[in-house]
CSV table of C-alpha atoms in Angstrom, one decimal:
chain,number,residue,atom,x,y,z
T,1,UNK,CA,64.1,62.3,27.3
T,2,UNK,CA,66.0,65.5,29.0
T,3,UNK,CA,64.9,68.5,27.8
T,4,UNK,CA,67.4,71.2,28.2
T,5,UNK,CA,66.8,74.6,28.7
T,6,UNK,CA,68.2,77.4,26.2
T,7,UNK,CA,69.5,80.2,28.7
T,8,UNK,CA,67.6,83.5,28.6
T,9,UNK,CA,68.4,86.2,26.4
T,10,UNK,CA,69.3,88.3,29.5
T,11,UNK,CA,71.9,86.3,30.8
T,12,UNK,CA,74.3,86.8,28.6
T,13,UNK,CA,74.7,90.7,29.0
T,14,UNK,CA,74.8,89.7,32.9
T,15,UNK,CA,77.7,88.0,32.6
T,16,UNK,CA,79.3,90.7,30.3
T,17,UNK,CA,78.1,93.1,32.6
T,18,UNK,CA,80.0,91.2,35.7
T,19,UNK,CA,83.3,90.5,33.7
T,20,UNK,CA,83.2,94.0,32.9
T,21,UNK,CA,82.5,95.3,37.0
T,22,UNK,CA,85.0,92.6,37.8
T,23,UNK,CA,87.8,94.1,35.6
T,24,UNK,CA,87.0,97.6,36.9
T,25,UNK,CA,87.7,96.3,40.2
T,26,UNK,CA,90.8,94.3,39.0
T,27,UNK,CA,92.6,98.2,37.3
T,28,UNK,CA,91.2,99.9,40.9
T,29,UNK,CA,92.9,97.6,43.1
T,30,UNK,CA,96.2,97.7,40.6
T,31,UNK,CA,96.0,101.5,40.7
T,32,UNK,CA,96.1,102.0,44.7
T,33,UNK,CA,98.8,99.0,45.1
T,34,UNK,CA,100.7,101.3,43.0
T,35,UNK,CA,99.7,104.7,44.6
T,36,UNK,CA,101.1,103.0,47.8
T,37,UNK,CA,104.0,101.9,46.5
T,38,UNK,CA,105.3,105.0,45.1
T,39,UNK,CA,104.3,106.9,48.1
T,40,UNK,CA,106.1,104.6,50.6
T,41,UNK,CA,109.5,106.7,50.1
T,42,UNK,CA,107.6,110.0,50.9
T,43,UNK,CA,104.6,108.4,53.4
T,44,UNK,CA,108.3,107.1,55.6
T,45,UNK,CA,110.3,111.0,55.2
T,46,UNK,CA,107.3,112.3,56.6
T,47,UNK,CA,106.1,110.3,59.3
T,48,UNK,CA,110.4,109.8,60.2
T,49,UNK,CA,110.2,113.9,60.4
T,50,UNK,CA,108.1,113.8,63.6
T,51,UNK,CA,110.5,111.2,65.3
T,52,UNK,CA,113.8,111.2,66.9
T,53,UNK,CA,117.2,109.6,65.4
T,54,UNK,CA,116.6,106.5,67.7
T,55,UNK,CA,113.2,105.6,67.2
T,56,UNK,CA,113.9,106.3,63.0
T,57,UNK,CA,116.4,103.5,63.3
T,58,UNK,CA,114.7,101.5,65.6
T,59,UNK,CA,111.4,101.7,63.3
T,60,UNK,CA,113.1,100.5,60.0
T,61,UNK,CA,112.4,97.6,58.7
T,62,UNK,CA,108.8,97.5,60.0
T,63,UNK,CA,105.5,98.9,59.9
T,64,UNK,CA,106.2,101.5,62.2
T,65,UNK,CA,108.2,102.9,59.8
T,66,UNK,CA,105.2,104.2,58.4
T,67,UNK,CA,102.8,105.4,61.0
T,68,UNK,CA,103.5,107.9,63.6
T,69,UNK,CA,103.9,106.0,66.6
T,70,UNK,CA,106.2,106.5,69.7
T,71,UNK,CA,107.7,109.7,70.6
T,72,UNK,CA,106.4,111.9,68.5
T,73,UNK,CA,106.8,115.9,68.5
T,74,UNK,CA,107.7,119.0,66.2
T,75,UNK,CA,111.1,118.9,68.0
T,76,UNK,CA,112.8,118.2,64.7
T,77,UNK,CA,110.5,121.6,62.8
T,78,UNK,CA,112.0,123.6,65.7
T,79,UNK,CA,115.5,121.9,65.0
T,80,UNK,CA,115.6,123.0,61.4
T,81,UNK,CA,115.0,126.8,62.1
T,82,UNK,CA,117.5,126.7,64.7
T,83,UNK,CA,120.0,124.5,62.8
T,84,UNK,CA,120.0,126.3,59.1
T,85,UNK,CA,118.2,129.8,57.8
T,86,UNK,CA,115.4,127.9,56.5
T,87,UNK,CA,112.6,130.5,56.2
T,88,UNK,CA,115.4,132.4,54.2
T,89,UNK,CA,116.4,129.6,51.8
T,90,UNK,CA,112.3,128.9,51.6
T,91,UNK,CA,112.0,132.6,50.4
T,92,UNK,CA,114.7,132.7,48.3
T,93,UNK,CA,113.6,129.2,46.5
T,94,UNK,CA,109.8,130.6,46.1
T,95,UNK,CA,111.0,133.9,44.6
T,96,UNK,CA,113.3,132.0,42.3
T,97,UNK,CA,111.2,129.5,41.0
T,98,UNK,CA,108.6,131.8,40.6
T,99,UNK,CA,109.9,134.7,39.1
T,100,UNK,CA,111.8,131.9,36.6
T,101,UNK,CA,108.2,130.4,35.7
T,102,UNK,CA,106.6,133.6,34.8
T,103,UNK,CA,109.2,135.3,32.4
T,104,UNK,CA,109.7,131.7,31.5
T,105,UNK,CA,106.1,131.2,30.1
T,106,UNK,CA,105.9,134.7,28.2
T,107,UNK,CA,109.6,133.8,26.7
T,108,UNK,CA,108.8,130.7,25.6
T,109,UNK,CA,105.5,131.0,24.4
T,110,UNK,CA,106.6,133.7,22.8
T,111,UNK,CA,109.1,131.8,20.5
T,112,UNK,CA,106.8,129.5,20.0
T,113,UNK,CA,104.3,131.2,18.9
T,114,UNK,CA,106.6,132.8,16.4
T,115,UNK,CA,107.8,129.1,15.3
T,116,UNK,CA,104.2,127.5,14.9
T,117,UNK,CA,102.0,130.8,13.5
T,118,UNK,CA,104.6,133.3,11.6
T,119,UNK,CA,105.5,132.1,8.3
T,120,UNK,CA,109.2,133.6,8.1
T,121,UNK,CA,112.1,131.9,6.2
T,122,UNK,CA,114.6,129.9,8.3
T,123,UNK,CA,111.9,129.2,11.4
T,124,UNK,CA,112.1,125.1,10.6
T,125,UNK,CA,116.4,125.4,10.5
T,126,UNK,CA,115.5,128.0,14.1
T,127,UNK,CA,113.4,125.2,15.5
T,128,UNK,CA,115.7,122.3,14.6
T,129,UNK,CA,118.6,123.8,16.3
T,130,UNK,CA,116.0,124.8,19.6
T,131,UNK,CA,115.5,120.9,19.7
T,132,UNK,CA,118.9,119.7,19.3
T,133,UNK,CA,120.0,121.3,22.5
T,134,UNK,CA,118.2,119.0,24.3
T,135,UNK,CA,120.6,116.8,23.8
T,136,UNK,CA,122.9,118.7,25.4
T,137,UNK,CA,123.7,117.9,29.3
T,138,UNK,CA,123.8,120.9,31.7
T,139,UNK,CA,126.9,119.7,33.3
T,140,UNK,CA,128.7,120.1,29.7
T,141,UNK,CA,127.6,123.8,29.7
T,142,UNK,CA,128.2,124.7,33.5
T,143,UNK,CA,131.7,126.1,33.5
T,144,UNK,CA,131.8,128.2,30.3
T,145,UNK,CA,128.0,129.1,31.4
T,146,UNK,CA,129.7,130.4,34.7
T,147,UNK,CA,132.9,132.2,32.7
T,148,UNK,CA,129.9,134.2,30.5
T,149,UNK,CA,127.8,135.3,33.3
T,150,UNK,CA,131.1,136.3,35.3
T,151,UNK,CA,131.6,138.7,32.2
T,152,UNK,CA,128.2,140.0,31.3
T,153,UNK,CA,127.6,143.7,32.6
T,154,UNK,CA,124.8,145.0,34.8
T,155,UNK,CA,123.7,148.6,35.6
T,156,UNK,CA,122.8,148.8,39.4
T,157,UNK,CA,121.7,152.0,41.5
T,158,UNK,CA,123.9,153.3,44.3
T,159,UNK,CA,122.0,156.2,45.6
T,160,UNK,CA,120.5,158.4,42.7
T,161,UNK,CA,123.1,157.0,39.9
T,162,UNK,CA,123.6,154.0,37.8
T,163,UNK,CA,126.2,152.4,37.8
T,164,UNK,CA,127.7,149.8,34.9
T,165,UNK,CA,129.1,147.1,36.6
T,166,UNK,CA,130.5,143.6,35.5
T,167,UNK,CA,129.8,140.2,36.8
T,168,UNK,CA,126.6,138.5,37.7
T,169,UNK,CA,128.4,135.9,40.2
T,170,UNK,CA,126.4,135.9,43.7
T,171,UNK,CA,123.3,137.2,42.7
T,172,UNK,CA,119.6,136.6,42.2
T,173,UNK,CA,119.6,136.9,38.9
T,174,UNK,CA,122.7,134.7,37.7
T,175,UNK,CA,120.2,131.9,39.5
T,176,UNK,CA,117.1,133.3,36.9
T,177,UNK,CA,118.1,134.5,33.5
T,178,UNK,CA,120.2,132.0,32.2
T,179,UNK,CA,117.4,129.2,32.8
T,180,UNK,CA,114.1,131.6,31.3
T,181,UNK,CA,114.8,130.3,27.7
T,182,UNK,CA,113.7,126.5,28.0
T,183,UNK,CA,114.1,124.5,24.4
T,184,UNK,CA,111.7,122.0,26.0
T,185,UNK,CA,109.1,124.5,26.9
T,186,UNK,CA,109.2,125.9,23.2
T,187,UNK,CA,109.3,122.9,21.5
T,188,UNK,CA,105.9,121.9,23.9
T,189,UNK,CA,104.1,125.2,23.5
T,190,UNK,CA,105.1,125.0,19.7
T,191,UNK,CA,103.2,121.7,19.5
T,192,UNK,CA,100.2,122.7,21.0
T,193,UNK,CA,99.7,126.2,19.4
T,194,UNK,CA,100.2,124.2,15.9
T,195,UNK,CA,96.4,122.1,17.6
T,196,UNK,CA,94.9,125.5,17.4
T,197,UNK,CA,93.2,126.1,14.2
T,198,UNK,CA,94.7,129.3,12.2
T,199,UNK,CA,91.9,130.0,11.2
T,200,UNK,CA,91.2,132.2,14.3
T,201,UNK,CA,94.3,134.1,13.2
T,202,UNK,CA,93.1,135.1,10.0
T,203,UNK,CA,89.5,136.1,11.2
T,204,UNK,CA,91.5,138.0,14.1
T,205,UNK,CA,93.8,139.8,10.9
T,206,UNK,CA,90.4,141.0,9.1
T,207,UNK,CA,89.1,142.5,12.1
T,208,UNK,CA,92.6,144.4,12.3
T,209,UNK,CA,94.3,142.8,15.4
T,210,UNK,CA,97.8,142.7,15.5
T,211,UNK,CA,99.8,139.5,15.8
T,212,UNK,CA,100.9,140.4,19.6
T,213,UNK,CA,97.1,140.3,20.3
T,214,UNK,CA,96.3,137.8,18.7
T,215,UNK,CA,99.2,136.1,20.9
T,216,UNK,CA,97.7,137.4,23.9
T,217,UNK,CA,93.9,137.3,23.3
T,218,UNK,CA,93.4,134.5,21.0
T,219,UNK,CA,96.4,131.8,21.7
T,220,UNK,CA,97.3,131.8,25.4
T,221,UNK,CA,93.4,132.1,26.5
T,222,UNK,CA,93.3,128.7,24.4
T,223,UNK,CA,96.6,127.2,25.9
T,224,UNK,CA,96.1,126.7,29.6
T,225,UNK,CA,96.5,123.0,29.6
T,226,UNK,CA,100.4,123.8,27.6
T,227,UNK,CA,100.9,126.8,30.6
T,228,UNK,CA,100.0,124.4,33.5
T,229,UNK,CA,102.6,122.0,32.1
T,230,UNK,CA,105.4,124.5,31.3
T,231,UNK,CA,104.8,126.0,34.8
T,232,UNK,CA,105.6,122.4,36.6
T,233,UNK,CA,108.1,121.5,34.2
T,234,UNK,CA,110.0,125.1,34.9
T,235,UNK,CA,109.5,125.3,38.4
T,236,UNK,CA,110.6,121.4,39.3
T,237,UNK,CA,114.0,122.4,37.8
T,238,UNK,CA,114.3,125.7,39.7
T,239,UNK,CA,113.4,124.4,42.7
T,240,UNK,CA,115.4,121.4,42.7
T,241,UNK,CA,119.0,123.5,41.4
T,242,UNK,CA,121.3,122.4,43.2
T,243,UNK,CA,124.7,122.3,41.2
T,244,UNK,CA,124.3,125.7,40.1
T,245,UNK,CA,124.1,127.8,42.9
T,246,UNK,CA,126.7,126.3,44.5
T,247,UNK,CA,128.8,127.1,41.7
T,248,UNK,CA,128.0,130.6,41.5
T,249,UNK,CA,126.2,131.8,44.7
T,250,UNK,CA,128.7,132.1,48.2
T,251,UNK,CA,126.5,134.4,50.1
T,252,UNK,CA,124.4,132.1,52.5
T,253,UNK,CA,121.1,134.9,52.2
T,254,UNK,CA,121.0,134.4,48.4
T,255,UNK,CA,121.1,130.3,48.5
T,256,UNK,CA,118.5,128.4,47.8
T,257,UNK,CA,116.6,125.6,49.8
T,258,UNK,CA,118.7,122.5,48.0
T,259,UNK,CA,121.9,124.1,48.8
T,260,UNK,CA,120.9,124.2,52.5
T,261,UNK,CA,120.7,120.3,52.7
T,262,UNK,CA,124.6,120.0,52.9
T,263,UNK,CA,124.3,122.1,56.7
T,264,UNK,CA,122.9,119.1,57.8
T,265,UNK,CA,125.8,116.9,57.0
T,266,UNK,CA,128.3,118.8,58.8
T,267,UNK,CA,129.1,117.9,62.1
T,268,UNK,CA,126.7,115.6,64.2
T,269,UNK,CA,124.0,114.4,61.3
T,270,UNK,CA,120.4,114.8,62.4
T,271,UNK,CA,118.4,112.7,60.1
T,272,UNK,CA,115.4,113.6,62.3
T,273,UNK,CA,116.0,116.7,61.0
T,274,UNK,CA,117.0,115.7,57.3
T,275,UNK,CA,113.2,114.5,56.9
T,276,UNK,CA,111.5,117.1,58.4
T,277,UNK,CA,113.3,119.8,55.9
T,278,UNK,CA,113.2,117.2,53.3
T,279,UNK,CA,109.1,117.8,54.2
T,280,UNK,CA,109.1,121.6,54.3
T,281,UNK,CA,110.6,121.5,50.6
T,282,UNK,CA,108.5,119.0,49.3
T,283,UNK,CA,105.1,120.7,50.3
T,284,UNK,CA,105.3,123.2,47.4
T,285,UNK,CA,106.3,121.1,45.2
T,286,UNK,CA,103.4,118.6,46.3
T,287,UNK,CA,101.1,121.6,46.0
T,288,UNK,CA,101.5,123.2,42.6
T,289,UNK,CA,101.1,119.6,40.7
T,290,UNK,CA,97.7,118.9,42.8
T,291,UNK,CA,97.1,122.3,42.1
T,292,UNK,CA,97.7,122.0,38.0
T,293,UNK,CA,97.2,118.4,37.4
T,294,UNK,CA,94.0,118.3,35.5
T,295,UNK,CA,95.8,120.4,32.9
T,296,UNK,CA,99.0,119.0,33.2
T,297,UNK,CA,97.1,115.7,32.6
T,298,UNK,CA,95.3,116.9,29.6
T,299,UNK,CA,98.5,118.9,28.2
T,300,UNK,CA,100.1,115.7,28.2
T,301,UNK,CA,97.2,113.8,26.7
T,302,UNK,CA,96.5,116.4,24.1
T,303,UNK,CA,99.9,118.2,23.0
T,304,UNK,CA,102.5,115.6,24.2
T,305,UNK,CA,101.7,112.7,22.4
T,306,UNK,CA,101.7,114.7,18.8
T,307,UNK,CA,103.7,114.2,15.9
């Protein structure tokens, strides 16, 4: 007679335990075959940026493609400077950007909090209308965008005076105002001010603050997560504008980095050179989402996925 032996009662959490360390490993090893295959494109710009033309072509279709092997020198970092105004496109892109992300952030919040905490009549027919021109495609609005802004008047100083003058074409600021109002950014910090309770409004109200305080000392302390995002989703636009200021901008000091791409193309190309300022104008990029991904993460998480 066989006798068989009922397993023990701890075996079968073991195996749930190993199923579940198994499938852990299984979503790790998915994840980093994906990390690596998204960063191919940009692991191959900048290991290409540190070789000559020759060895880039001679490289592709291989794995030295993608590790810095050969010749390989900051010949192509020098080339750039010397080949294009790149410290001055740099500049002009960071000012740009940032100046754009900042007013951007106090405009738009600013709506938005009017949208999601005032109770005034018409706000749902004013928000409507913010989100329908999204569907609206910048190249649509380009051209009569660049009639108005050759129009609109500024007041500049020449020596102790102001003068009135008209036109806004070749300037800093035809490449910032028009893009400060965002409908995306309102429509995203609208959401996620409507998550904060308004309750905190009304005990703000009986201690006598005003609604512009409680904007700026109640709201936005509790928003940080919705800022992070707004600031990436502004500054990726203004740093990557390309059709615009080569509409409107003809002087080479005011141009930004994107603009200063099509240098390259003329003549002899360098692609050498194409990836190493391809790298420079990357970095930043690179740098403010590692700096703000937690909260761009848990903006997205949080706010984005609202109804």
């Amino acid at each position: 007679m066989t006798t068989v032996l009922a397993p023990t009662p701890s075996a079968a959490p073991a195996r749930k335990a190993s199923r579940s360390r198994r499938g852990k490993i299984a979503v790790q090893a998915l994840r980093i075959a994906l990390v690596i295959f998204f960063a191919f494109p940009i692991v191959f710009m900048f290991v290409s940026s540190f070789k000559p033309d020759l060895q880039i072509f001679k490289d592709l279709g291989s794995w030295r493609g993608f590790v810095p092997v050969g010749h390989i020198s900051l010949d192509n970092y020098l080339g750039v400077f010397d080949r294009v105004p790149a410290a001055r496109f740099l500049l002009n892109s960071i000012g740009i950007s940032a100046i754009t992300v900042v007013l951007g952030i106090f405009v738009n919040s600013l709506a938005a909090f009017s949208l999601a905490r005032l109770k005034w009549r018409g706000r749902q027919f004013v928000l409507t209308a913010i989100i329908a021109t999204l569907i609206v495609p910048f190249e649509t609005l380009a051209l009569p965008l660049v009639w108005w802004v050759n129009k609109l008047p500024w007041l500049e100083i020449h020596g102790f005076s102001l003068v009135l003058t008209t036109g806004w074409l070749d300037t800093y600021r035809v490449q910032i105002i028009p893009f400060i109002a965002n409908a995306f950014s309102i429509y995203l910090f609208y959401q996620y001010f409507n998550s904060i309770p308004k309750e905190l409004d009304e005990a703000a109200r009986v201690d006598g603050a005003s609604w512009f305080m409680i904007y700026r000392k109640v709201v936005l302390p509790l928003s940080g997560p919705a800022i992070a995002t707004v600031a990436i989703l502004t500054f990726l636009p203004a740093w990557n504008s390309y059709l615009w200021p080569l509409m409107v901008v003809q002087t080479e000091d005011l141009r930004p980095v994107m603009v200063g791409i099509q240098y390259f193309y003329q003549l002899n190309v360098a692609w050498g050179e194409i990836m190493a300022y391809a790298s420079l104008i990357t970095i930043p990029v690179l740098a403010l989402f590692v700096a703000f991904q937690r909260s761009f993460i848990s903006s997205i998480a949080s706010s984005g996925v609202k109804g």
